[in-house]
Amino acid sequence: MSLDSQDSPSPSFNRDWFFPSPSFFHQSPPKPPKPHRRFSTASKHSPDSNLSNPPSFRSSSSFSPTTTSKYGRLRRRMEFPRAPDKYSRQHQNDFVLDRKLAVSNEKKQSTEKLSSGSLGHRVRVRWNLAITVAIVITALTSLVHKNFTLHNQVIVLQDQILKLNVRLRACNMLSNVDIFDSVTQEHDDIGYGSDNGLKNLALIVSLTLLSIPVLAFKYIDFVSKSRSSDSALEEVLLNKQLAYRVDVFLSVHPYAKPLALLVATLLVICLGGLALFGVTDDSLADCLWLSWTFVADSGNHANSEGIGPRLVSVSISFGGMLIFAMMLGLVSDAISEKFDSLRKGRSEVVEQNHTLILGWSDKLGSLLNQLAIANESLGGGIVVVMAERDKEEMEMDIAKMEFDFKGTSVICRSGSPLILADLKKVSVSKARAIVVLAEDGNADQSDARALRTVLSLTGVKEGLKGHIVVELSDLDNEVLVKLVGGDLVETVVAHDVIGRLMIQCARQPGLAQIWEDILGFENCEFYIKRWPQLHGMQFEDILISFPDAIPCGIKVASCSGKIILNPEDSYVLQEDDEILVIAEDDDSYAPAALPTVWRGSLPKDFIVRKSAERILFCGWRRDMEDMIMVLDAFLAPGSELWMFNDVPENEREKKLIDGGLDFSRLENIQLVNREGNAVIRRQLESLPLHSFDSSKRLPMVNQVRRGSFSQGSWIGEMQQASDKSVIISEILDPRTKNLLCTSKISDYVLSNELVSMALAMVAEDQQINDVLEELFAEEGNELQIRQADLYLSEGEEMSFYEVLLRARQRREIVIGYRAANAERAVINPPAKTERRRWSLKDAFVVIAEKE
């Protein structure tokens, strides 16, 4: 390229580049020409001019200093020899091929770097970190070693001074005592000097042990990363496997965390003791103790002197702070977990001979009350309740119950009766009785859950000490539960018991109160006991042998323990037989000498004939078909059963048939259907209330206020009807009975409370369930209320024993009486030998065969 100006020639700069190929280096290059200089204002080299010059790596340039009028400065011209054309083309081609090969190699290397670039970067970073840590540790070690070297030099100088002192003292410049002390000190110092190597070794060992975990973690991480990059398949990394094993160890073993903390504490104390032994003049035992003080109290290192001791002391104190922080965390977690376990009812119940209740229902309050009364004579007992509810909620609900537990402790636990672990938590194998409550809601689902609970109870490996009392909702499921549970299971069908009880109470006013006294533990109840002194006596004599009890039956040992209610007078008590009595408590009665009792004779011998009755049912029950069958067995032919409820008449027959009722089997009653609601006055007035022998109102919400009622209200209508008929009401809530007392309703049945009483009685004594089943059944014996004219005359003066023996002429057992002016009957009256004047308006409660 040349630059020309109008005024003067300008300097030109020509440059030719030469790129030799790799093959060119293997040739022997020609000798370069001598450089030459020339002055030129403007020149261009032609290709021909360059052919005469051989190729050369050296550049030739010509400098021509000139001056111009305008610029007045020196201009320089540089020239480079140009290679011949044949060499230029060949070398250019070789260069292109070399560049292609270089690009391909770079692509391959970049591909390989992409596959391992990230891994290599991480590995380099981690190794750099490990090297940095190692360098820091080495630097600290060298610093401490240098400190010890200086300290050793000081010790050597002190040794030399001591030796000189010894020599001076040898020359009688010091006393003999001073010589002895110096010699002793010299020997001690020589011994200390011999320990320098041991102290250095202790320091190196402590630092090595301290660096081993860091290097081990780095090595594990490196191996894990290398395996993950080398393996084509997806594998679990080594560090993850080790972390998983540690997690499993800490989770499975309950004492793993405290053990790990103890090991860490011992390691810190040992390593710190070795380090202190290496940097101080103390013995190893003193250093270990000093290390423990640094761990226990981080402020103890403040008195350390010197760089080495202070550095080691701070390190030990820092480790101690971490250890005690972890210890406080473990202790806090353990305490919180324990309190949380206690709060949620997860702790184990360590009891024996306790009553276990599984489930929760509205009958629980009455059941706990009856069990508390039953255990009062023993000074209280233990009742454990386990349900799928929160423990605090259960305890709060029990605390709201309005009765005295009389020394009985109620323990609540959260759990499922279907899980064996939860059953073992409440010591199910050591309980003397287990009560399974039915759930509120669907009867089939409740009985199915009760069946599963019985299966869980029978699956307890340790076995059961006590028996199982199961509350069922449907009579049809009773057979299956007994089949699964065997002899250990006693069933109480709540609907069946209440249905039969209400039928009996509807036919005999006042019977509900008697059942309430017999089933509950507040008054008199059934007890079975063996009395060897009565063996060989007839049942007629046994009847008057107990001043504080009334015998009702015999448990016959020869018939596999079958209980016979109201046996023959001529039955002779055998050796292993037991006597069933009604008494106030199991320890409140005992046989006495036979009193002198005049039997007498009945005033008249007549049979109470059944008459047709008209009964009204208000409401609908799920077991209505069972109640109809029971009524058909009790009532006389020609009786009528009026059914008044809001179920459509065209659906009632279908429901009864689906429930198992066979209309062709009804022999004594005729069904009369009426549709309506008993709480609506005009619908209730459409019924002939005065024509019914008994009216029974089934469960409904009673919204009754205290005080008098107007004659136009439906309660007033019921009051007028009560003068000529019997009105029986079923009450679910015991608090409602106070309201019914103001309405002059003849009688009421506390259904939930009576079922709870039956469950408590069977829980206390398994054999009582056979007695209750017979008293509620259609056949056999039952409780009845008899008028006094069957046994005595007006104004006749007799003792209770004499009335009892007269009733035996009718094959009946008198268990109590109700005076004409009394509101309640007296069961098992005291002073049975005292004579009193009776009235024909009095009534007697007897156990007699069903007519």
Short mmCIF file of N, CA and C in Angstrom, two decimals, residues 349 351 382-386 391 395 398 409-413:
data_model
loop_
_atom_site.label_atom_id
_atom_site.label_comp_id
_atom_site.label_asym_id
_atom_site.label_seq_id
_atom_site.Cartn_x
_atom_site.Cartn_y
_atom_site.Cartn_z
N VAL A 349 -51.26 -48.65 80.82
CA VAL A 349 -51.97 -48.79 82.09
C VAL A 349 -51.48 -50.05 82.78
N GLU A 351 -52.37 -52.05 85.59
CA GLU A 351 -53.39 -52.35 86.59
C GLU A 351 -53.76 -53.83 86.50
N ILE A 382 -60.90 -49.51 89.99
CA ILE A 382 -60.27 -48.90 88.82
C ILE A 382 -61.11 -49.23 87.60
N VAL A 383 -61.51 -48.21 86.87
CA VAL A 383 -62.24 -48.36 85.62
C VAL A 383 -61.43 -47.67 84.53
N VAL A 384 -61.10 -48.41 83.48
CA VAL A 384 -60.32 -47.88 82.36
C VAL A 384 -61.23 -47.77 81.15
N VAL A 385 -61.25 -46.60 80.53
CA VAL A 385 -62.07 -46.34 79.35
C VAL A 385 -61.13 -46.09 78.18
N MET A 386 -61.29 -46.87 77.11
CA MET A 386 -60.50 -46.67 75.89
C MET A 386 -61.45 -46.47 74.72
N LYS A 391 -58.02 -37.92 74.67
CA LYS A 391 -58.05 -38.20 76.10
C LYS A 391 -58.57 -37.01 76.89
N GLU A 395 -61.87 -36.98 79.42
CA GLU A 395 -61.77 -36.59 80.83
C GLU A 395 -62.65 -35.39 81.14
N ILE A 398 -66.30 -36.66 81.31
CA ILE A 398 -66.55 -37.42 82.54
C ILE A 398 -66.60 -36.49 83.75
N SER A 409 -61.56 -44.77 90.59
CA SER A 409 -60.73 -43.98 89.68
C SER A 409 -61.05 -44.36 88.24
N VAL A 410 -61.26 -43.35 87.42
CA VAL A 410 -61.55 -43.56 85.99
C VAL A 410 -60.34 -43.09 85.19
N ILE A 411 -59.74 -44.00 84.44
CA ILE A 411 -58.55 -43.72 83.63
C ILE A 411 -58.94 -43.80 82.16
N CYS A 412 -58.61 -42.76 81.41
CA CYS A 412 -58.97 -42.68 79.99
C CYS A 412 -57.72 -42.87 79.13
N ARG A 413 -57.90 -43.59 78.05
CA ARG A 413 -56.83 -43.80 77.07
C ARG A 413 -57.42 -43.72 75.67
#
